[in-house]
Amino acid sequence: MNADDLLALSPVLPVVVLHDADQAVPTARALLAGGVRVIELTLRTDAALDAIRRVASEVPDVVVGAGTVVTPDQARAAKDAGAAFLVTPGTTDTLLSAAVDTGLPVLPGASTVSEAMRLAEHGFDRLKFFPAEASGGAAALSAIGGPLPQLRFCPTGGITPAGAPRYLALPNVACVGGSWLTPKDALAARDYARIETLAKEASTLGSEATTAT
């Protein structure tokens, strides 16, 4: 799998924070039942690596990756846990080198033109745009596409179901990252039926954006 394959899996890449690894498998299965075949489990909790391990071993039809990778040790640990890809909120030379060394597809984070250009110099043309809404939203990404048309993005951060089609309609946006597919209250209630419904709705956003254009 390469970065293009990853970004083509779903119009919405679920960004998931789990505090209980026991929820990893049912959450992944609910997303899969809703038509979403990919999940980004963020390394923001102590349960994250175990959650990745469980999804990788028990839900093979879901491509599981590690998000919020901010240190070289996290990149290596995520690979060891079975992550199929890595996502970083930003990049440093040390982190980028360690992530590349894992051999996994990497979606490095950028929020400015200079950061995107620097990553392009390192050979990356598929990037995460974070934090999307706080960094200018769809208008900013549209402007970036002028001087840097070869780059494609997965914007993440503050995006809602209502706002997602504006991003997905842009030629330099491959998919969007969204935390709304697995809201905190649904996870707290173990309401996997709701997560499945939200995944089904998210699966149609790509076609809606195409129709809008």
PDB file of C-alpha atoms in Angstrom:
ATOM      1  CA  MET A   1       0.000   0.000   0.000  1.00  0.00           C
ATOM      2  CA  ASN A   2       1.217   3.504  -0.826  1.00  0.00           C
ATOM      3  CA  ALA A   3      -0.104   6.913   0.198  1.00  0.00           C
ATOM      4  CA  ASP A   4      -2.466   7.118  -2.777  1.00  0.00           C
ATOM      5  CA  ASP A   5      -3.957   3.734  -1.910  1.00  0.00           C
ATOM      6  CA  LEU A   6      -4.438   4.896   1.674  1.00  0.00           C
ATOM      7  CA  LEU A   7      -6.162   8.148   0.730  1.00  0.00           C
ATOM      8  CA  ALA A   8      -8.486   6.338  -1.671  1.00  0.00           C
ATOM      9  CA  LEU A   9      -9.896   3.989   0.987  1.00  0.00           C
ATOM     10  CA  SER A  10     -12.611   6.380   2.168  1.00  0.00           C
ATOM     11  CA  PRO A  11     -13.669  10.001   1.643  1.00  0.00           C
ATOM     12  CA  VAL A  12     -13.405  10.324   5.422  1.00  0.00           C
ATOM     13  CA  LEU A  13     -10.471   8.967   7.432  1.00  0.00           C
ATOM     14  CA  PRO A  14     -11.840   8.376  10.946  1.00  0.00           C
ATOM     15  CA  VAL A  15      -9.612   9.932  13.595  1.00  0.00           C
ATOM     16  CA  VAL A  16     -10.300   7.875  16.702  1.00  0.00           C
ATOM     17  CA  VAL A  17      -9.253   8.361  20.335  1.00  0.00           C
ATOM     18  CA  LEU A  18      -9.791   5.284  22.491  1.00  0.00           C
ATOM     19  CA  HIS A  19      -9.213   5.118  26.240  1.00  0.00           C
ATOM     20  CA  ASP A  20     -10.205   1.458  26.411  1.00  0.00           C
ATOM     21  CA  ALA A  21      -8.559  -1.037  24.053  1.00  0.00           C
ATOM     22  CA  ASP A  22     -11.560  -3.339  24.481  1.00  0.00           C
ATOM     23  CA  GLN A  23     -13.478  -0.900  22.286  1.00  0.00           C
ATOM     24  CA  ALA A  24     -11.050  -1.141  19.391  1.00  0.00           C
ATOM     25  CA  VAL A  25     -12.469  -4.203  17.661  1.00  0.00           C
ATOM     26  CA  PRO A  26     -16.187  -3.330  17.949  1.00  0.00           C
ATOM     27  CA  THR A  27     -15.439   0.229  16.826  1.00  0.00           C
ATOM     28  CA  ALA A  28     -13.493  -0.988  13.799  1.00  0.00           C
ATOM     29  CA  ARG A  29     -16.236  -3.475  12.942  1.00  0.00           C
ATOM     30  CA  ALA A  30     -18.897  -0.773  13.188  1.00  0.00           C
ATOM     31  CA  LEU A  31     -16.948   1.471  10.832  1.00  0.00           C
ATOM     32  CA  LEU A  32     -16.458  -1.421   8.425  1.00  0.00           C
ATOM     33  CA  ALA A  33     -20.176  -2.246   8.508  1.00  0.00           C
ATOM     34  CA  GLY A  34     -20.806   1.384   7.564  1.00  0.00           C
ATOM     35  CA  GLY A  35     -18.510   1.127   4.557  1.00  0.00           C
ATOM     36  CA  VAL A  36     -15.364   2.697   6.027  1.00  0.00           C
ATOM     37  CA  ARG A  37     -12.352   0.407   5.640  1.00  0.00           C
ATOM     38  CA  VAL A  38      -9.730   2.497   7.382  1.00  0.00           C
ATOM     39  CA  ILE A  39      -9.155   3.821  10.886  1.00  0.00           C
ATOM     40  CA  GLU A  40      -6.555   6.158  12.361  1.00  0.00           C
ATOM     41  CA  LEU A  41      -6.061   5.353  16.033  1.00  0.00           C
ATOM     42  CA  THR A  42      -4.337   8.274  17.672  1.00  0.00           C
ATOM     43  CA  LEU A  43      -1.451   7.729  20.067  1.00  0.00           C
ATOM     44  CA  ARG A  44      -2.956  10.090  22.625  1.00  0.00           C
ATOM     45  CA  THR A  45      -3.840   7.458  25.212  1.00  0.00           C
ATOM     46  CA  ASP A  46      -2.172   4.532  26.933  1.00  0.00           C
ATOM     47  CA  ALA A  47      -4.641   2.204  25.206  1.00  0.00           C
ATOM     48  CA  ALA A  48      -3.692   3.220  21.672  1.00  0.00           C
ATOM     49  CA  LEU A  49      -0.966   0.711  20.849  1.00  0.00           C
ATOM     50  CA  ASP A  50      -2.961  -2.201  22.230  1.00  0.00           C
ATOM     51  CA  ALA A  51      -5.978  -0.949  20.272  1.00  0.00           C
ATOM     52  CA  ILE A  52      -3.931  -0.949  17.065  1.00  0.00           C
ATOM     53  CA  ARG A  53      -2.659  -4.433  17.817  1.00  0.00           C
ATOM     54  CA  ARG A  54      -6.171  -5.774  18.313  1.00  0.00           C
ATOM     55  CA  VAL A  55      -7.628  -4.240  15.167  1.00  0.00           C
ATOM     56  CA  ALA A  56      -4.678  -5.415  13.079  1.00  0.00           C
ATOM     57  CA  SER A  57      -5.089  -8.987  14.283  1.00  0.00           C
ATOM     58  CA  GLU A  58      -8.861  -9.284  14.632  1.00  0.00           C
ATOM     59  CA  VAL A  59     -10.306  -7.040  11.910  1.00  0.00           C
ATOM     60  CA  PRO A  60      -8.079  -7.688   8.887  1.00  0.00           C
ATOM     61  CA  ASP A  61     -10.495  -6.040   6.458  1.00  0.00           C
ATOM     62  CA  VAL A  62      -9.847  -2.678   8.132  1.00  0.00           C
ATOM     63  CA  VAL A  63      -6.599  -0.848   7.407  1.00  0.00           C
ATOM     64  CA  VAL A  64      -5.461   0.453  10.781  1.00  0.00           C
ATOM     65  CA  GLY A  65      -2.915   3.200  11.212  1.00  0.00           C
ATOM     66  CA  ALA A  66      -1.392   5.266  13.989  1.00  0.00           C
ATOM     67  CA  GLY A  67      -2.093   8.970  14.270  1.00  0.00           C
ATOM     68  CA  THR A  68      -0.568  11.725  16.396  1.00  0.00           C
ATOM     69  CA  VAL A  69       2.857  10.190  15.886  1.00  0.00           C
ATOM     70  CA  VAL A  70       5.211  12.793  17.360  1.00  0.00           C
ATOM     71  CA  THR A  71       8.373  10.872  18.325  1.00  0.00           C
ATOM     72  CA  PRO A  72      10.650   8.323  16.633  1.00  0.00           C
ATOM     73  CA  ASP A  73       9.879   5.800  19.390  1.00  0.00           C
ATOM     74  CA  GLN A  74       6.163   6.107  18.680  1.00  0.00           C
ATOM     75  CA  ALA A  75       6.737   5.475  14.982  1.00  0.00           C
ATOM     76  CA  ARG A  76       8.652   2.291  15.725  1.00  0.00           C
ATOM     77  CA  ALA A  77       6.192   1.135  18.391  1.00  0.00           C
ATOM     78  CA  ALA A  78       3.240   1.706  16.061  1.00  0.00           C
ATOM     79  CA  LYS A  79       4.817  -0.466  13.389  1.00  0.00           C
ATOM     80  CA  ASP A  80       5.567  -3.181  15.940  1.00  0.00           C
ATOM     81  CA  ALA A  81       1.905  -3.072  17.037  1.00  0.00           C
ATOM     82  CA  GLY A  82       0.752  -3.731  13.477  1.00  0.00           C
ATOM     83  CA  ALA A  83      -0.009  -0.246  12.150  1.00  0.00           C
ATOM     84  CA  ALA A  84      -0.259  -0.147   8.357  1.00  0.00           C
ATOM     85  CA  PHE A  85       0.438   3.592   8.094  1.00  0.00           C
ATOM     86  CA  LEU A  86       1.568   6.567  10.150  1.00  0.00           C
ATOM     87  CA  VAL A  87       0.133  10.080  10.431  1.00  0.00           C
ATOM     88  CA  THR A  88       1.978  12.984  12.037  1.00  0.00           C
ATOM     89  CA  PRO A  89       0.474  16.340  13.091  1.00  0.00           C
ATOM     90  CA  GLY A  90       3.689  18.111  12.067  1.00  0.00           C
ATOM     91  CA  THR A  91       7.206  17.114  11.142  1.00  0.00           C
ATOM     92  CA  THR A  92      10.777  17.393  12.313  1.00  0.00           C
ATOM     93  CA  ASP A  93      13.789  15.920  10.536  1.00  0.00           C
ATOM     94  CA  THR A  94      14.248  13.321  13.267  1.00  0.00           C
ATOM     95  CA  LEU A  95      10.620  12.236  13.247  1.00  0.00           C
ATOM     96  CA  LEU A  96      10.443  12.150   9.461  1.00  0.00           C
ATOM     97  CA  SER A  97      13.552   9.993   9.239  1.00  0.00           C
ATOM     98  CA  ALA A  98      12.254   7.520  11.825  1.00  0.00           C
ATOM     99  CA  ALA A  99       8.861   7.317  10.164  1.00  0.00           C
ATOM    100  CA  VAL A 100      10.407   6.642   6.763  1.00  0.00           C
ATOM    101  CA  ASP A 101      12.668   3.994   8.291  1.00  0.00           C
ATOM    102  CA  THR A 102       9.602   1.972   9.325  1.00  0.00           C
ATOM    103  CA  GLY A 103       8.856   1.329   5.664  1.00  0.00           C
ATOM    104  CA  LEU A 104       5.202   2.255   6.229  1.00  0.00           C
ATOM    105  CA  PRO A 105       3.265   4.852   4.232  1.00  0.00           C
ATOM    106  CA  VAL A 106       3.549   8.183   6.032  1.00  0.00           C
ATOM    107  CA  LEU A 107       1.136  11.098   5.916  1.00  0.00           C
ATOM    108  CA  PRO A 108       3.232  13.937   7.345  1.00  0.00           C
ATOM    109  CA  GLY A 109       1.540  17.013   8.720  1.00  0.00           C
ATOM    110  CA  ALA A 110       1.880  20.552   7.401  1.00  0.00           C
ATOM    111  CA  SER A 111      -0.068  23.752   7.990  1.00  0.00           C
ATOM    112  CA  THR A 112       1.847  26.311   5.893  1.00  0.00           C
ATOM    113  CA  VAL A 113       3.103  26.647   2.336  1.00  0.00           C
ATOM    114  CA  SER A 114       6.712  26.535   3.535  1.00  0.00           C
ATOM    115  CA  GLU A 115       6.121  23.311   5.483  1.00  0.00           C
ATOM    116  CA  ALA A 116       4.433  21.739   2.479  1.00  0.00           C
ATOM    117  CA  MET A 117       7.302  22.789   0.204  1.00  0.00           C
ATOM    118  CA  ARG A 118       9.846  21.371   2.620  1.00  0.00           C
ATOM    119  CA  LEU A 119       8.036  18.026   2.695  1.00  0.00           C
ATOM    120  CA  ALA A 120       7.848  18.047  -1.100  1.00  0.00           C
ATOM    121  CA  GLU A 121      11.628  18.483  -1.177  1.00  0.00           C
ATOM    122  CA  HIS A 122      11.844  15.315   0.915  1.00  0.00           C
ATOM    123  CA  GLY A 123       9.764  13.460  -1.653  1.00  0.00           C
ATOM    124  CA  PHE A 124       6.336  13.666  -0.006  1.00  0.00           C
ATOM    125  CA  ASP A 125       3.448  14.772  -2.188  1.00  0.00           C
ATOM    126  CA  ARG A 126       0.603  13.368  -0.067  1.00  0.00           C
ATOM    127  CA  LEU A 127       0.252  15.339   3.156  1.00  0.00           C
ATOM    128  CA  LYS A 128      -1.956  15.957   6.146  1.00  0.00           C
ATOM    129  CA  PHE A 129      -3.181  19.565   6.475  1.00  0.00           C
ATOM    130  CA  PHE A 130      -3.524  20.233  10.196  1.00  0.00           C
ATOM    131  CA  PRO A 131      -5.175  21.940  11.972  1.00  0.00           C
ATOM    132  CA  ALA A 132      -7.375  22.481   8.943  1.00  0.00           C
ATOM    133  CA  GLU A 133     -10.059  24.877  10.132  1.00  0.00           C
ATOM    134  CA  ALA A 134      -7.683  26.878  12.328  1.00  0.00           C
ATOM    135  CA  SER A 135      -5.227  27.172   9.425  1.00  0.00           C
ATOM    136  CA  GLY A 136      -7.661  28.750   6.995  1.00  0.00           C
ATOM    137  CA  GLY A 137      -9.879  25.851   6.008  1.00  0.00           C
ATOM    138  CA  ALA A 138     -10.879  24.975   2.474  1.00  0.00           C
ATOM    139  CA  ALA A 139     -10.044  28.472   1.226  1.00  0.00           C
ATOM    140  CA  ALA A 140      -6.448  28.079   2.387  1.00  0.00           C
ATOM    141  CA  LEU A 141      -6.075  24.693   0.726  1.00  0.00           C
ATOM    142  CA  SER A 142      -7.543  26.042  -2.483  1.00  0.00           C
ATOM    143  CA  ALA A 143      -4.958  28.824  -2.445  1.00  0.00           C
ATOM    144  CA  ILE A 144      -2.118  26.392  -1.733  1.00  0.00           C
ATOM    145  CA  GLY A 145      -3.168  24.414  -4.791  1.00  0.00           C
ATOM    146  CA  GLY A 146      -2.175  27.334  -7.012  1.00  0.00           C
ATOM    147  CA  PRO A 147       1.613  27.256  -6.532  1.00  0.00           C
ATOM    148  CA  LEU A 148       1.734  23.603  -5.423  1.00  0.00           C
ATOM    149  CA  PRO A 149      -0.672  21.701  -7.691  1.00  0.00           C
ATOM    150  CA  GLN A 150       1.317  18.472  -7.386  1.00  0.00           C
ATOM    151  CA  LEU A 151       0.448  18.077  -3.703  1.00  0.00           C
ATOM    152  CA  ARG A 152      -2.671  16.389  -2.387  1.00  0.00           C
ATOM    153  CA  PHE A 153      -3.934  16.636   1.172  1.00  0.00           C
ATOM    154  CA  CYS A 154      -5.997  14.995   3.873  1.00  0.00           C
ATOM    155  CA  PRO A 155      -7.170  18.009   5.896  1.00  0.00           C
ATOM    156  CA  THR A 156      -7.930  17.252   9.528  1.00  0.00           C
ATOM    157  CA  GLY A 157      -8.946  19.323  12.518  1.00  0.00           C
ATOM    158  CA  GLY A 158     -12.300  20.937  13.158  1.00  0.00           C
ATOM    159  CA  ILE A 159     -13.972  19.498  10.058  1.00  0.00           C
ATOM    160  CA  THR A 160     -17.665  18.654  10.350  1.00  0.00           C
ATOM    161  CA  PRO A 161     -20.011  16.617   8.138  1.00  0.00           C
ATOM    162  CA  ALA A 162     -21.471  19.894   6.879  1.00  0.00           C
ATOM    163  CA  GLY A 163     -18.075  21.341   6.017  1.00  0.00           C
ATOM    164  CA  ALA A 164     -16.440  18.214   4.597  1.00  0.00           C
ATOM    165  CA  PRO A 165     -17.920  18.534   1.074  1.00  0.00           C
ATOM    166  CA  ARG A 166     -16.244  21.945   0.654  1.00  0.00           C
ATOM    167  CA  TYR A 167     -12.874  20.281   1.156  1.00  0.00           C
ATOM    168  CA  LEU A 168     -13.659  17.170  -0.876  1.00  0.00           C
ATOM    169  CA  ALA A 169     -14.660  19.310  -3.857  1.00  0.00           C
ATOM    170  CA  LEU A 170     -11.101  20.677  -4.105  1.00  0.00           C
ATOM    171  CA  PRO A 171      -8.810  18.988  -6.657  1.00  0.00           C
ATOM    172  CA  ASN A 172      -5.933  18.849  -4.164  1.00  0.00           C
ATOM    173  CA  VAL A 173      -7.958  17.088  -1.448  1.00  0.00           C
ATOM    174  CA  ALA A 174      -8.061  13.298  -1.507  1.00  0.00           C
ATOM    175  CA  CYS A 175     -10.031  12.759   1.699  1.00  0.00           C
ATOM    176  CA  VAL A 176     -10.704  14.465   5.021  1.00  0.00           C
ATOM    177  CA  GLY A 177      -9.916  13.374   8.542  1.00  0.00           C
ATOM    178  CA  GLY A 178     -12.857  13.385  10.910  1.00  0.00           C
ATOM    179  CA  SER A 179     -13.403  12.631  14.573  1.00  0.00           C
ATOM    180  CA  TRP A 180     -17.179  12.913  14.268  1.00  0.00           C
ATOM    181  CA  LEU A 181     -17.563   9.272  13.191  1.00  0.00           C
ATOM    182  CA  THR A 182     -16.682   8.122  16.705  1.00  0.00           C
ATOM    183  CA  PRO A 183     -18.003  10.832  19.052  1.00  0.00           C
ATOM    184  CA  LYS A 184     -17.087  10.676  22.720  1.00  0.00           C
ATOM    185  CA  ASP A 185     -20.635  10.114  23.884  1.00  0.00           C
ATOM    186  CA  ALA A 186     -21.174   7.225  21.467  1.00  0.00           C
ATOM    187  CA  LEU A 187     -17.971   5.558  22.636  1.00  0.00           C
ATOM    188  CA  ALA A 188     -18.879   6.134  26.282  1.00  0.00           C
ATOM    189  CA  ALA A 189     -22.253   4.484  25.709  1.00  0.00           C
ATOM    190  CA  ARG A 190     -20.733   1.776  23.516  1.00  0.00           C
ATOM    191  CA  ASP A 191     -23.275   2.788  20.902  1.00  0.00           C
ATOM    192  CA  TYR A 192     -21.683   1.028  17.939  1.00  0.00           C
ATOM    193  CA  ALA A 193     -24.915   1.169  15.947  1.00  0.00           C
ATOM    194  CA  ARG A 194     -24.622   4.953  15.938  1.00  0.00           C
ATOM    195  CA  ILE A 195     -21.002   4.729  14.799  1.00  0.00           C
ATOM    196  CA  GLU A 196     -22.095   2.452  11.957  1.00  0.00           C
ATOM    197  CA  THR A 197     -24.752   4.976  10.926  1.00  0.00           C
ATOM    198  CA  LEU A 198     -22.255   7.838  10.986  1.00  0.00           C
ATOM    199  CA  ALA A 199     -19.859   5.752   8.875  1.00  0.00           C
ATOM    200  CA  LYS A 200     -22.586   5.081   6.308  1.00  0.00           C
ATOM    201  CA  GLU A 201     -23.287   8.796   6.064  1.00  0.00           C
ATOM    202  CA  ALA A 202     -19.579   9.588   5.735  1.00  0.00           C
ATOM    203  CA  SER A 203     -19.181   7.052   2.946  1.00  0.00           C
ATOM    204  CA  THR A 204     -21.459   9.135   0.719  1.00  0.00           C
ATOM    205  CA  LEU A 205     -19.625  12.441   1.190  1.00  0.00           C
ATOM    206  CA  GLY A 206     -17.261  11.863  -1.713  1.00  0.00           C
ATOM    207  CA  SER A 207     -20.084  11.441  -4.218  1.00  0.00           C
ATOM    208  CA  GLU A 208     -21.883  14.454  -2.753  1.00  0.00           C
ATOM    209  CA  ALA A 209     -18.788  16.599  -3.280  1.00  0.00           C
ATOM    210  CA  THR A 210     -18.465  15.354  -6.862  1.00  0.00           C
ATOM    211  CA  THR A 211     -22.092  16.173  -7.547  1.00  0.00           C
ATOM    212  CA  ALA A 212     -21.647  19.633  -6.040  1.00  0.00           C
ATOM    213  CA  THR A 213     -18.866  20.423  -8.514  1.00  0.00           C
TER     214      THR A 213
END
